[in-house]
mmCIF file with all atom_site columns, C-alpha atoms in Angstrom:
data_model
loop_
_atom_site.group_PDB
_atom_site.id
_atom_site.type_symbol
_atom_site.label_atom_id
_atom_site.label_alt_id
_atom_site.label_comp_id
_atom_site.label_asym_id
_atom_site.label_entity_id
_atom_site.label_seq_id
_atom_site.pdbx_PDB_ins_code
_atom_site.Cartn_x
_atom_site.Cartn_y
_atom_site.Cartn_z
_atom_site.occupancy
_atom_site.B_iso_or_equiv
_atom_site.pdbx_formal_charge
_atom_site.auth_seq_id
_atom_site.auth_comp_id
_atom_site.auth_asym_id
_atom_site.auth_atom_id
_atom_site.pdbx_PDB_model_num
ATOM 1   C CA . UNK V 1 1   ? 54.658  -43.386 -13.050 1.00 43.00 ? 1   UNK V CA 1
ATOM 2   C CA . UNK V 1 2   ? 57.922  -44.379 -11.454 1.00 46.00 ? 2   UNK V CA 1
ATOM 3   C CA . UNK V 1 3   ? 58.227  -47.422 -13.725 1.00 50.00 ? 3   UNK V CA 1
ATOM 4   C CA . UNK V 1 4   ? 57.541  -45.295 -16.816 1.00 48.00 ? 4   UNK V CA 1
ATOM 5   C CA . UNK V 1 5   ? 60.177  -42.818 -15.697 1.00 50.00 ? 5   UNK V CA 1
ATOM 6   C CA . UNK V 1 6   ? 62.771  -45.578 -15.320 1.00 49.00 ? 6   UNK V CA 1
ATOM 7   C CA . UNK V 1 7   ? 61.838  -46.972 -18.726 1.00 45.00 ? 7   UNK V CA 1
ATOM 8   C CA . UNK V 1 8   ? 62.200  -43.500 -20.249 1.00 50.00 ? 8   UNK V CA 1
ATOM 9   C CA . UNK V 1 9   ? 65.658  -43.147 -18.717 1.00 47.00 ? 9   UNK V CA 1
ATOM 10  C CA . UNK V 1 10  ? 66.697  -46.561 -20.025 1.00 47.00 ? 10  UNK V CA 1
ATOM 11  C CA . UNK V 1 11  ? 65.488  -45.811 -23.556 1.00 47.00 ? 11  UNK V CA 1
ATOM 12  C CA . UNK V 1 12  ? 67.144  -42.401 -23.470 1.00 50.00 ? 12  UNK V CA 1
ATOM 13  C CA . UNK V 1 13  ? 70.444  -43.943 -22.442 1.00 54.00 ? 13  UNK V CA 1
ATOM 14  C CA . UNK V 1 14  ? 70.280  -46.517 -25.246 1.00 47.00 ? 14  UNK V CA 1
ATOM 15  C CA . UNK V 1 15  ? 69.481  -43.846 -27.824 1.00 46.00 ? 15  UNK V CA 1
ATOM 16  C CA . UNK V 1 16  ? 72.285  -41.648 -26.517 1.00 51.00 ? 16  UNK V CA 1
ATOM 17  C CA . UNK V 1 17  ? 74.778  -44.502 -26.657 1.00 48.00 ? 17  UNK V CA 1
ATOM 18  C CA . UNK V 1 18  ? 73.717  -45.351 -30.196 1.00 58.00 ? 18  UNK V CA 1
ATOM 19  C CA . UNK V 1 19  ? 73.987  -41.700 -31.129 1.00 72.00 ? 19  UNK V CA 1
ATOM 20  C CA . UNK V 1 20  ? 77.562  -41.543 -29.859 1.00 87.00 ? 20  UNK V CA 1
ATOM 21  C CA . UNK V 1 21  ? 78.437  -44.641 -31.861 1.00 87.00 ? 21  UNK V CA 1
ATOM 22  C CA . UNK V 1 22  ? 76.900  -43.195 -35.020 1.00 90.00 ? 22  UNK V CA 1
ATOM 23  C CA . UNK V 1 23  ? 78.649  -39.867 -34.560 1.00 91.00 ? 23  UNK V CA 1
ATOM 24  C CA . UNK V 1 24  ? 81.963  -41.635 -34.016 1.00 91.00 ? 24  UNK V CA 1
ATOM 25  C CA . UNK V 1 25  ? 81.523  -43.644 -37.216 1.00 91.00 ? 25  UNK V CA 1
ATOM 26  C CA . UNK V 1 26  ? 80.748  -40.543 -39.285 1.00 92.00 ? 26  UNK V CA 1
ATOM 27  C CA . UNK V 1 27  ? 83.722  -38.698 -37.840 1.00 92.00 ? 27  UNK V CA 1
ATOM 28  C CA . UNK V 1 28  ? 85.969  -41.729 -38.436 1.00 92.00 ? 28  UNK V CA 1
ATOM 29  C CA . UNK V 1 29  ? 85.022  -41.816 -42.121 1.00 92.00 ? 29  UNK V CA 1
ATOM 30  C CA . UNK V 1 30  ? 86.045  -38.168 -42.374 1.00 93.00 ? 30  UNK V CA 1
ATOM 31  C CA . UNK V 1 31  ? 89.281  -38.922 -40.511 1.00 93.00 ? 31  UNK V CA 1
ATOM 32  C CA . UNK V 1 32  ? 90.195  -41.728 -42.894 1.00 92.00 ? 32  UNK V CA 1
ATOM 33  C CA . UNK V 1 33  ? 89.501  -39.459 -45.871 1.00 94.00 ? 33  UNK V CA 1
ATOM 34  C CA . UNK V 1 34  ? 91.887  -36.898 -44.354 1.00 94.00 ? 34  UNK V CA 1
ATOM 35  C CA . UNK V 1 35  ? 94.468  -39.637 -43.810 1.00 94.00 ? 35  UNK V CA 1
ATOM 36  C CA . UNK V 1 36  ? 94.204  -40.642 -47.464 1.00 93.00 ? 36  UNK V CA 1
ATOM 37  C CA . UNK V 1 37  ? 94.854  -36.995 -48.387 1.00 94.00 ? 37  UNK V CA 1
ATOM 38  C CA . UNK V 1 38  ? 98.019  -36.986 -46.282 1.00 94.00 ? 38  UNK V CA 1
ATOM 39  C CA . UNK V 1 39  ? 96.535  -34.901 -43.451 1.00 95.00 ? 39  UNK V CA 1
ATOM 40  C CA . UNK V 1 40  ? 97.600  -37.376 -40.811 1.00 96.00 ? 40  UNK V CA 1
ATOM 41  C CA . UNK V 1 41  ? 97.726  -35.123 -37.746 1.00 96.00 ? 41  UNK V CA 1
ATOM 42  C CA . UNK V 1 42  ? 94.210  -33.867 -38.385 1.00 96.00 ? 42  UNK V CA 1
ATOM 43  C CA . UNK V 1 43  ? 93.084  -37.442 -38.856 1.00 96.00 ? 43  UNK V CA 1
ATOM 44  C CA . UNK V 1 44  ? 94.617  -38.562 -35.538 1.00 96.00 ? 44  UNK V CA 1
ATOM 45  C CA . UNK V 1 45  ? 92.914  -35.729 -33.696 1.00 96.00 ? 45  UNK V CA 1
ATOM 46  C CA . UNK V 1 46  ? 89.491  -36.740 -35.017 1.00 95.00 ? 46  UNK V CA 1
ATOM 47  C CA . UNK V 1 47  ? 90.116  -40.438 -34.344 1.00 96.00 ? 47  UNK V CA 1
ATOM 48  C CA . UNK V 1 48  ? 90.968  -39.596 -30.744 1.00 96.00 ? 48  UNK V CA 1
ATOM 49  C CA . UNK V 1 49  ? 87.554  -37.931 -30.506 1.00 95.00 ? 49  UNK V CA 1
ATOM 50  C CA . UNK V 1 50  ? 85.971  -41.079 -31.958 1.00 95.00 ? 50  UNK V CA 1
ATOM 51  C CA . UNK V 1 51  ? 87.747  -43.146 -29.342 1.00 95.00 ? 51  UNK V CA 1
ATOM 52  C CA . UNK V 1 52  ? 86.227  -40.998 -26.604 1.00 95.00 ? 52  UNK V CA 1
ATOM 53  C CA . UNK V 1 53  ? 82.759  -41.248 -28.136 1.00 93.00 ? 53  UNK V CA 1
ATOM 54  C CA . UNK V 1 54  ? 82.878  -45.012 -28.602 1.00 94.00 ? 54  UNK V CA 1
ATOM 55  C CA . UNK V 1 55  ? 85.529  -46.455 -26.253 1.00 94.00 ? 55  UNK V CA 1
ATOM 56  C CA . UNK V 1 56  ? 84.438  -50.064 -26.875 1.00 93.00 ? 56  UNK V CA 1
ATOM 57  C CA . UNK V 1 57  ? 85.295  -49.993 -30.581 1.00 94.00 ? 57  UNK V CA 1
ATOM 58  C CA . UNK V 1 58  ? 88.868  -51.154 -31.218 1.00 96.00 ? 58  UNK V CA 1
ATOM 59  C CA . UNK V 1 59  ? 88.894  -49.769 -34.768 1.00 96.00 ? 59  UNK V CA 1
ATOM 60  C CA . UNK V 1 60  ? 89.624  -46.225 -33.599 1.00 96.00 ? 60  UNK V CA 1
ATOM 61  C CA . UNK V 1 61  ? 92.879  -46.988 -31.745 1.00 97.00 ? 61  UNK V CA 1
ATOM 62  C CA . UNK V 1 62  ? 93.751  -49.359 -34.602 1.00 97.00 ? 62  UNK V CA 1
ATOM 63  C CA . UNK V 1 63  ? 93.373  -46.547 -37.137 1.00 97.00 ? 63  UNK V CA 1
ATOM 64  C CA . UNK V 1 64  ? 95.360  -44.214 -34.885 1.00 97.00 ? 64  UNK V CA 1
ATOM 65  C CA . UNK V 1 65  ? 98.155  -46.789 -34.824 1.00 98.00 ? 65  UNK V CA 1
ATOM 66  C CA . UNK V 1 66  ? 97.996  -47.024 -38.620 1.00 97.00 ? 66  UNK V CA 1
ATOM 67  C CA . UNK V 1 67  ? 98.306  -43.242 -38.864 1.00 97.00 ? 67  UNK V CA 1
ATOM 68  C CA . UNK V 1 68  ? 101.520 -43.433 -36.851 1.00 98.00 ? 68  UNK V CA 1
ATOM 69  C CA . UNK V 1 69  ? 102.757 -46.216 -39.149 1.00 97.00 ? 69  UNK V CA 1
ATOM 70  C CA . UNK V 1 70  ? 102.241 -43.832 -42.072 1.00 96.00 ? 70  UNK V CA 1
ATOM 71  C CA . UNK V 1 71  ? 104.407 -41.337 -40.187 1.00 96.00 ? 71  UNK V CA 1
ATOM 72  C CA . UNK V 1 72  ? 106.989 -44.113 -39.660 1.00 97.00 ? 72  UNK V CA 1
ATOM 73  C CA . UNK V 1 73  ? 106.509 -43.795 -35.899 1.00 98.00 ? 73  UNK V CA 1
ATOM 74  C CA . UNK V 1 74  ? 106.570 -47.540 -35.416 1.00 98.00 ? 74  UNK V CA 1
ATOM 75  C CA . UNK V 1 75  ? 107.314 -47.595 -31.683 1.00 98.00 ? 75  UNK V CA 1
ATOM 76  C CA . UNK V 1 76  ? 104.359 -45.304 -30.995 1.00 98.00 ? 76  UNK V CA 1
ATOM 77  C CA . UNK V 1 77  ? 102.150 -47.520 -33.140 1.00 98.00 ? 77  UNK V CA 1
ATOM 78  C CA . UNK V 1 78  ? 103.316 -50.612 -31.243 1.00 98.00 ? 78  UNK V CA 1
ATOM 79  C CA . UNK V 1 79  ? 102.422 -49.047 -27.896 1.00 98.00 ? 79  UNK V CA 1
ATOM 80  C CA . UNK V 1 80  ? 98.927  -48.312 -29.171 1.00 98.00 ? 80  UNK V CA 1
ATOM 81  C CA . UNK V 1 81  ? 98.519  -51.796 -30.626 1.00 98.00 ? 81  UNK V CA 1
ATOM 82  C CA . UNK V 1 82  ? 99.646  -53.395 -27.384 1.00 97.00 ? 82  UNK V CA 1
ATOM 83  C CA . UNK V 1 83  ? 96.738  -51.713 -25.623 1.00 96.00 ? 83  UNK V CA 1
ATOM 84  C CA . UNK V 1 84  ? 94.394  -52.510 -28.514 1.00 97.00 ? 84  UNK V CA 1
ATOM 85  C CA . UNK V 1 85  ? 94.979  -56.246 -28.045 1.00 97.00 ? 85  UNK V CA 1
ATOM 86  C CA . UNK V 1 86  ? 93.002  -56.043 -24.806 1.00 95.00 ? 86  UNK V CA 1
ATOM 87  C CA . UNK V 1 87  ? 89.781  -55.399 -26.726 1.00 95.00 ? 87  UNK V CA 1
ATOM 88  C CA . UNK V 1 88  ? 87.677  -58.537 -27.050 1.00 91.00 ? 88  UNK V CA 1
ATOM 89  C CA . UNK V 1 89  ? 86.450  -57.742 -30.554 1.00 94.00 ? 89  UNK V CA 1
ATOM 90  C CA . UNK V 1 90  ? 89.773  -57.278 -32.385 1.00 97.00 ? 90  UNK V CA 1
ATOM 91  C CA . UNK V 1 91  ? 90.716  -59.192 -35.514 1.00 97.00 ? 91  UNK V CA 1
ATOM 92  C CA . UNK V 1 92  ? 94.001  -60.611 -36.795 1.00 98.00 ? 92  UNK V CA 1
ATOM 93  C CA . UNK V 1 93  ? 94.968  -57.322 -38.462 1.00 98.00 ? 93  UNK V CA 1
ATOM 94  C CA . UNK V 1 94  ? 96.015  -55.924 -35.079 1.00 98.00 ? 94  UNK V CA 1
ATOM 95  C CA . UNK V 1 95  ? 98.727  -58.596 -34.841 1.00 98.00 ? 95  UNK V CA 1
ATOM 96  C CA . UNK V 1 96  ? 99.527  -58.175 -38.512 1.00 98.00 ? 96  UNK V CA 1
ATOM 97  C CA . UNK V 1 97  ? 100.223 -54.474 -38.103 1.00 98.00 ? 97  UNK V CA 1
ATOM 98  C CA . UNK V 1 98  ? 102.214 -55.049 -34.915 1.00 98.00 ? 98  UNK V CA 1
ATOM 99  C CA . UNK V 1 99  ? 104.377 -57.647 -36.626 1.00 98.00 ? 99  UNK V CA 1
ATOM 100 C CA . UNK V 1 100 ? 104.885 -55.367 -39.606 1.00 98.00 ? 100 UNK V CA 1
ATOM 101 C CA . UNK V 1 101 ? 106.041 -52.582 -37.270 1.00 98.00 ? 101 UNK V CA 1
ATOM 102 C CA . UNK V 1 102 ? 108.718 -54.892 -35.870 1.00 98.00 ? 102 UNK V CA 1
ATOM 103 C CA . UNK V 1 103 ? 109.751 -55.757 -39.426 1.00 97.00 ? 103 UNK V CA 1
ATOM 104 C CA . UNK V 1 104 ? 110.065 -52.062 -40.287 1.00 97.00 ? 104 UNK V CA 1
ATOM 105 C CA . UNK V 1 105 ? 112.261 -51.659 -37.206 1.00 98.00 ? 105 UNK V CA 1
ATOM 106 C CA . UNK V 1 106 ? 114.505 -54.461 -38.460 1.00 97.00 ? 106 UNK V CA 1
ATOM 107 C CA . UNK V 1 107 ? 113.386 -56.908 -35.752 1.00 98.00 ? 107 UNK V CA 1
ATOM 108 C CA . UNK V 1 108 ? 112.409 -59.863 -37.914 1.00 97.00 ? 108 UNK V CA 1
ATOM 109 C CA . UNK V 1 109 ? 112.460 -62.451 -35.127 1.00 97.00 ? 109 UNK V CA 1
ATOM 110 C CA . UNK V 1 110 ? 110.180 -60.301 -32.977 1.00 98.00 ? 110 UNK V CA 1
ATOM 111 C CA . UNK V 1 111 ? 107.905 -59.851 -35.984 1.00 98.00 ? 111 UNK V CA 1
ATOM 112 C CA . UNK V 1 112 ? 107.611 -63.624 -36.416 1.00 98.00 ? 112 UNK V CA 1
ATOM 113 C CA . UNK V 1 113 ? 106.835 -63.995 -32.724 1.00 98.00 ? 113 UNK V CA 1
ATOM 114 C CA . UNK V 1 114 ? 104.056 -61.421 -33.087 1.00 98.00 ? 114 UNK V CA 1
ATOM 115 C CA . UNK V 1 115 ? 102.509 -63.241 -36.048 1.00 98.00 ? 115 UNK V CA 1
ATOM 116 C CA . UNK V 1 116 ? 102.685 -66.555 -34.198 1.00 98.00 ? 116 UNK V CA 1
ATOM 117 C CA . UNK V 1 117 ? 101.029 -65.003 -31.154 1.00 98.00 ? 117 UNK V CA 1
ATOM 118 C CA . UNK V 1 118 ? 98.238  -63.827 -33.423 1.00 98.00 ? 118 UNK V CA 1
ATOM 119 C CA . UNK V 1 119 ? 97.890  -67.300 -34.965 1.00 98.00 ? 119 UNK V CA 1
ATOM 120 C CA . UNK V 1 120 ? 97.149  -68.736 -31.532 1.00 97.00 ? 120 UNK V CA 1
ATOM 121 C CA . UNK V 1 121 ? 94.294  -66.271 -31.117 1.00 97.00 ? 121 UNK V CA 1
ATOM 122 C CA . UNK V 1 122 ? 93.178  -66.446 -34.757 1.00 98.00 ? 122 UNK V CA 1
ATOM 123 C CA . UNK V 1 123 ? 94.061  -69.920 -36.100 1.00 97.00 ? 123 UNK V CA 1
ATOM 124 C CA . UNK V 1 124 ? 92.268  -69.282 -39.410 1.00 97.00 ? 124 UNK V CA 1
ATOM 125 C CA . UNK V 1 125 ? 94.154  -66.063 -40.176 1.00 98.00 ? 125 UNK V CA 1
ATOM 126 C CA . UNK V 1 126 ? 95.774  -66.566 -43.571 1.00 98.00 ? 126 UNK V CA 1
ATOM 127 C CA . UNK V 1 127 ? 97.133  -63.008 -43.468 1.00 98.00 ? 127 UNK V CA 1
ATOM 128 C CA . UNK V 1 128 ? 99.416  -63.845 -40.528 1.00 98.00 ? 128 UNK V CA 1
ATOM 129 C CA . UNK V 1 129 ? 100.914 -66.827 -42.353 1.00 98.00 ? 129 UNK V CA 1
ATOM 130 C CA . UNK V 1 130 ? 101.386 -64.518 -45.340 1.00 98.00 ? 130 UNK V CA 1
ATOM 131 C CA . UNK V 1 131 ? 103.318 -61.964 -43.292 1.00 98.00 ? 131 UNK V CA 1
ATOM 132 C CA . UNK V 1 132 ? 105.455 -64.629 -41.641 1.00 98.00 ? 132 UNK V CA 1
ATOM 133 C CA . UNK V 1 133 ? 106.251 -65.973 -45.098 1.00 98.00 ? 133 UNK V CA 1
ATOM 134 C CA . UNK V 1 134 ? 107.135 -62.459 -46.258 1.00 98.00 ? 134 UNK V CA 1
ATOM 135 C CA . UNK V 1 135 ? 109.733 -62.166 -43.487 1.00 98.00 ? 135 UNK V CA 1
ATOM 136 C CA . UNK V 1 136 ? 111.436 -65.333 -44.732 1.00 98.00 ? 136 UNK V CA 1
ATOM 137 C CA . UNK V 1 137 ? 111.082 -64.168 -48.335 1.00 98.00 ? 137 UNK V CA 1
ATOM 138 C CA . UNK V 1 138 ? 112.940 -60.945 -47.489 1.00 97.00 ? 138 UNK V CA 1
ATOM 139 C CA . UNK V 1 139 ? 115.692 -63.118 -45.972 1.00 97.00 ? 139 UNK V CA 1
ATOM 140 C CA . UNK V 1 140 ? 115.761 -65.184 -49.203 1.00 97.00 ? 140 UNK V CA 1
ATOM 141 C CA . UNK V 1 141 ? 114.809 -68.254 -47.174 1.00 97.00 ? 141 UNK V CA 1
ATOM 142 C CA . UNK V 1 142 ? 112.497 -69.463 -49.914 1.00 97.00 ? 142 UNK V CA 1
ATOM 143 C CA . UNK V 1 143 ? 111.746 -72.895 -48.451 1.00 97.00 ? 143 UNK V CA 1
ATOM 144 C CA . UNK V 1 144 ? 110.400 -71.379 -45.219 1.00 98.00 ? 144 UNK V CA 1
ATOM 145 C CA . UNK V 1 145 ? 108.515 -68.707 -47.145 1.00 98.00 ? 145 UNK V CA 1
ATOM 146 C CA . UNK V 1 146 ? 106.814 -71.346 -49.308 1.00 98.00 ? 146 UNK V CA 1
ATOM 147 C CA . UNK V 1 147 ? 106.026 -73.453 -46.240 1.00 98.00 ? 147 UNK V CA 1
ATOM 148 C CA . UNK V 1 148 ? 104.233 -70.552 -44.561 1.00 98.00 ? 148 UNK V CA 1
ATOM 149 C CA . UNK V 1 149 ? 102.324 -69.494 -47.672 1.00 98.00 ? 149 UNK V CA 1
ATOM 150 C CA . UNK V 1 150 ? 101.079 -73.074 -48.064 1.00 98.00 ? 150 UNK V CA 1
ATOM 151 C CA . UNK V 1 151 ? 100.023 -73.163 -44.413 1.00 98.00 ? 151 UNK V CA 1
ATOM 152 C CA . UNK V 1 152 ? 98.141  -69.924 -45.032 1.00 98.00 ? 152 UNK V CA 1
ATOM 153 C CA . UNK V 1 153 ? 96.241  -71.575 -47.883 1.00 98.00 ? 153 UNK V CA 1
ATOM 154 C CA . UNK V 1 154 ? 95.451  -74.558 -45.683 1.00 98.00 ? 154 UNK V CA 1
ATOM 155 C CA . UNK V 1 155 ? 93.846  -72.465 -42.937 1.00 98.00 ? 155 UNK V CA 1
ATOM 156 C CA . UNK V 1 156 ? 92.249  -69.851 -45.212 1.00 98.00 ? 156 UNK V CA 1
ATOM 157 C CA . UNK V 1 157 ? 91.682  -71.256 -48.727 1.00 98.00 ? 157 UNK V CA 1
ATOM 158 C CA . UNK V 1 158 ? 89.856  -68.139 -49.970 1.00 98.00 ? 158 UNK V CA 1
ATOM 159 C CA . UNK V 1 159 ? 92.562  -65.680 -48.891 1.00 98.00 ? 159 UNK V CA 1
ATOM 160 C CA . UNK V 1 160 ? 94.174  -64.923 -52.247 1.00 98.00 ? 160 UNK V CA 1
ATOM 161 C CA . UNK V 1 161 ? 97.501  -63.348 -51.288 1.00 98.00 ? 161 UNK V CA 1
ATOM 162 C CA . UNK V 1 162 ? 99.204  -66.622 -50.369 1.00 98.00 ? 162 UNK V CA 1
ATOM 163 C CA . UNK V 1 163 ? 98.418  -68.003 -53.847 1.00 98.00 ? 163 UNK V CA 1
ATOM 164 C CA . UNK V 1 164 ? 99.809  -64.791 -55.332 1.00 98.00 ? 164 UNK V CA 1
ATOM 165 C CA . UNK V 1 165 ? 103.124 -65.142 -53.499 1.00 98.00 ? 165 UNK V CA 1
ATOM 166 C CA . UNK V 1 166 ? 103.480 -68.836 -54.355 1.00 98.00 ? 166 UNK V CA 1
ATOM 167 C CA . UNK V 1 167 ? 102.680 -68.201 -58.008 1.00 98.00 ? 167 UNK V CA 1
ATOM 168 C CA . UNK V 1 168 ? 105.379 -65.537 -58.296 1.00 97.00 ? 168 UNK V CA 1
ATOM 169 C CA . UNK V 1 169 ? 107.951 -67.631 -56.459 1.00 97.00 ? 169 UNK V CA 1
ATOM 170 C CA . UNK V 1 170 ? 107.400 -70.765 -58.532 1.00 97.00 ? 170 UNK V CA 1
ATOM 171 C CA . UNK V 1 171 ? 107.087 -68.953 -61.855 1.00 96.00 ? 171 UNK V CA 1
ATOM 172 C CA . UNK V 1 172 ? 110.586 -67.589 -61.229 1.00 93.00 ? 172 UNK V CA 1
ATOM 173 C CA . UNK V 1 173 ? 111.972 -71.038 -60.367 1.00 92.00 ? 173 UNK V CA 1
ATOM 174 C CA . UNK V 1 174 ? 112.644 -74.324 -62.153 1.00 91.00 ? 174 UNK V CA 1
ATOM 175 C CA . UNK V 1 175 ? 109.185 -75.535 -61.083 1.00 93.00 ? 175 UNK V CA 1
ATOM 176 C CA . UNK V 1 176 ? 107.014 -73.349 -63.274 1.00 93.00 ? 176 UNK V CA 1
ATOM 177 C CA . UNK V 1 177 ? 104.249 -75.943 -63.342 1.00 94.00 ? 177 UNK V CA 1
ATOM 178 C CA . UNK V 1 178 ? 103.456 -75.257 -59.673 1.00 96.00 ? 178 UNK V CA 1
ATOM 179 C CA . UNK V 1 179 ? 103.515 -71.549 -60.459 1.00 96.00 ? 179 UNK V CA 1
ATOM 180 C CA . UNK V 1 180 ? 100.970 -72.038 -63.227 1.00 96.00 ? 180 UNK V CA 1
ATOM 181 C CA . UNK V 1 181 ? 98.655  -73.922 -60.873 1.00 97.00 ? 181 UNK V CA 1
ATOM 182 C CA . UNK V 1 182 ? 98.881  -71.366 -58.064 1.00 98.00 ? 182 UNK V CA 1
ATOM 183 C CA . UNK V 1 183 ? 98.535  -68.552 -60.573 1.00 98.00 ? 183 UNK V CA 1
ATOM 184 C CA . UNK V 1 184 ? 95.341  -69.993 -62.046 1.00 97.00 ? 184 UNK V CA 1
ATOM 185 C CA . UNK V 1 185 ? 93.921  -70.574 -58.562 1.00 98.00 ? 185 UNK V CA 1
ATOM 186 C CA . UNK V 1 186 ? 94.759  -67.007 -57.596 1.00 98.00 ? 186 UNK V CA 1
ATOM 187 C CA . UNK V 1 187 ? 93.001  -65.588 -60.651 1.00 97.00 ? 187 UNK V CA 1
ATOM 188 C CA . UNK V 1 188 ? 89.881  -67.610 -59.859 1.00 97.00 ? 188 UNK V CA 1
ATOM 189 C CA . UNK V 1 189 ? 89.747  -66.103 -56.363 1.00 97.00 ? 189 UNK V CA 1
ATOM 190 C CA . UNK V 1 190 ? 90.834  -62.534 -57.036 1.00 97.00 ? 190 UNK V CA 1
ATOM 191 C CA . UNK V 1 191 ? 89.542  -60.932 -60.213 1.00 93.00 ? 191 UNK V CA 1
ATOM 192 C CA . UNK V 1 192 ? 89.954  -57.576 -61.960 1.00 91.00 ? 192 UNK V CA 1
ATOM 193 C CA . UNK V 1 193 ? 92.760  -56.175 -59.804 1.00 96.00 ? 193 UNK V CA 1
ATOM 194 C CA . UNK V 1 194 ? 96.239  -54.998 -60.753 1.00 97.00 ? 194 UNK V CA 1
ATOM 195 C CA . UNK V 1 195 ? 97.594  -58.208 -59.217 1.00 98.00 ? 195 UNK V CA 1
ATOM 196 C CA . UNK V 1 196 ? 95.327  -60.263 -61.469 1.00 98.00 ? 196 UNK V CA 1
ATOM 197 C CA . UNK V 1 197 ? 96.784  -58.462 -64.493 1.00 97.00 ? 197 UNK V CA 1
ATOM 198 C CA . UNK V 1 198 ? 100.319 -59.067 -63.198 1.00 97.00 ? 198 UNK V CA 1
ATOM 199 C CA . UNK V 1 199 ? 99.754  -62.810 -62.761 1.00 98.00 ? 199 UNK V CA 1
ATOM 200 C CA . UNK V 1 200 ? 97.955  -63.038 -66.113 1.00 97.00 ? 200 UNK V CA 1
ATOM 201 C CA . UNK V 1 201 ? 101.006 -61.548 -67.823 1.00 97.00 ? 201 UNK V CA 1
ATOM 202 C CA . UNK V 1 202 ? 103.361 -63.898 -65.954 1.00 96.00 ? 202 UNK V CA 1
ATOM 203 C CA . UNK V 1 203 ? 101.283 -66.922 -66.944 1.00 96.00 ? 203 UNK V CA 1
ATOM 204 C CA . UNK V 1 204 ? 101.218 -65.861 -70.578 1.00 94.00 ? 204 UNK V CA 1
ATOM 205 C CA . UNK V 1 205 ? 104.980 -65.300 -70.666 1.00 93.00 ? 205 UNK V CA 1
ATOM 206 C CA . UNK V 1 206 ? 105.588 -68.639 -68.958 1.00 92.00 ? 206 UNK V CA 1
ATOM 207 C CA . UNK V 1 207 ? 103.482 -70.560 -71.454 1.00 90.00 ? 207 UNK V CA 1
ATOM 208 C CA . UNK V 1 208 ? 105.145 -68.699 -74.312 1.00 88.00 ? 208 UNK V CA 1
ATOM 209 C CA . UNK V 1 209 ? 108.689 -69.389 -73.099 1.00 85.00 ? 209 UNK V CA 1
ATOM 210 C CA . UNK V 1 210 ? 108.094 -72.982 -71.976 1.00 77.00 ? 210 UNK V CA 1
ATOM 211 C CA . UNK V 1 211 ? 106.345 -74.389 -75.039 1.00 75.00 ? 211 UNK V CA 1
ATOM 212 C CA . UNK V 1 212 ? 108.260 -74.767 -78.269 1.00 71.00 ? 212 UNK V CA 1
ATOM 213 C CA . UNK V 1 213 ? 106.435 -76.140 -81.314 1.00 72.00 ? 213 UNK V CA 1
ATOM 214 C CA . UNK V 1 214 ? 108.382 -77.209 -84.404 1.00 68.00 ? 214 UNK V CA 1
ATOM 215 C CA . UNK V 1 215 ? 107.672 -79.100 -87.589 1.00 72.00 ? 215 UNK V CA 1
ATOM 216 C CA . UNK V 1 216 ? 109.675 -82.132 -86.537 1.00 75.00 ? 216 UNK V CA 1
ATOM 217 C CA . UNK V 1 217 ? 110.017 -81.692 -82.797 1.00 74.00 ? 217 UNK V CA 1
ATOM 218 C CA . UNK V 1 218 ? 108.157 -79.944 -80.004 1.00 70.00 ? 218 UNK V CA 1
ATOM 219 C CA . UNK V 1 219 ? 109.232 -79.302 -76.451 1.00 73.00 ? 219 UNK V CA 1
ATOM 220 C CA . UNK V 1 220 ? 107.404 -78.461 -73.221 1.00 76.00 ? 220 UNK V CA 1
ATOM 221 C CA . UNK V 1 221 ? 109.585 -77.375 -70.303 1.00 71.00 ? 221 UNK V CA 1
ATOM 222 C CA . UNK V 1 222 ? 107.592 -76.430 -67.209 1.00 72.00 ? 222 UNK V CA 1
ATOM 223 C CA . UNK V 1 223 ? 109.723 -78.163 -64.584 1.00 70.00 ? 223 UNK V CA 1
ATOM 224 C CA . UNK V 1 224 ? 112.754 -80.407 -64.065 1.00 73.00 ? 224 UNK V CA 1
#
């Protein structure tokens, strides 16, 4: 009887733990819906409850940090993300958001350091190379931006945003041929989004402006 009693307690504990996790997930979905409706304070309150119910899940503090980002409370978000990094199950988005917070605060060098720290933990994170490239793009340091976008493609070939950035950069340069290639690659990876429509229009306009057909002479001008 004693063994059955211990087994009953063990099963009860497992069921209870699973129940807490399920409840937290349901409440979190409601919280995110509230956040999308602009009810950020209500959302934070519910996410705090989720964090108590399922303290091992990093997504709840991550979403709380994101709520503070929406409120432009970047320092508060950074404090939360700093603690979130201690979770073993986090992904590269934690470092991405932290770096973005530093960018919003005007601390571009600290943002780059944050992305690079994340790259050490997540070497295949194309999103971190993207964000590092975006910092250089904002500084109009196009060579460094391009370098980082290309590195992002190297480590994560199916992450489409680096192709998107390269396509736009090159299509607005003297090397439109590279822009056409990156644009076509992007559209093969990411389909039926507003960005796909944007790149499709850019490609069409580039072909139209770069190819001139005449009766006696034709000209193609994609690059120097």
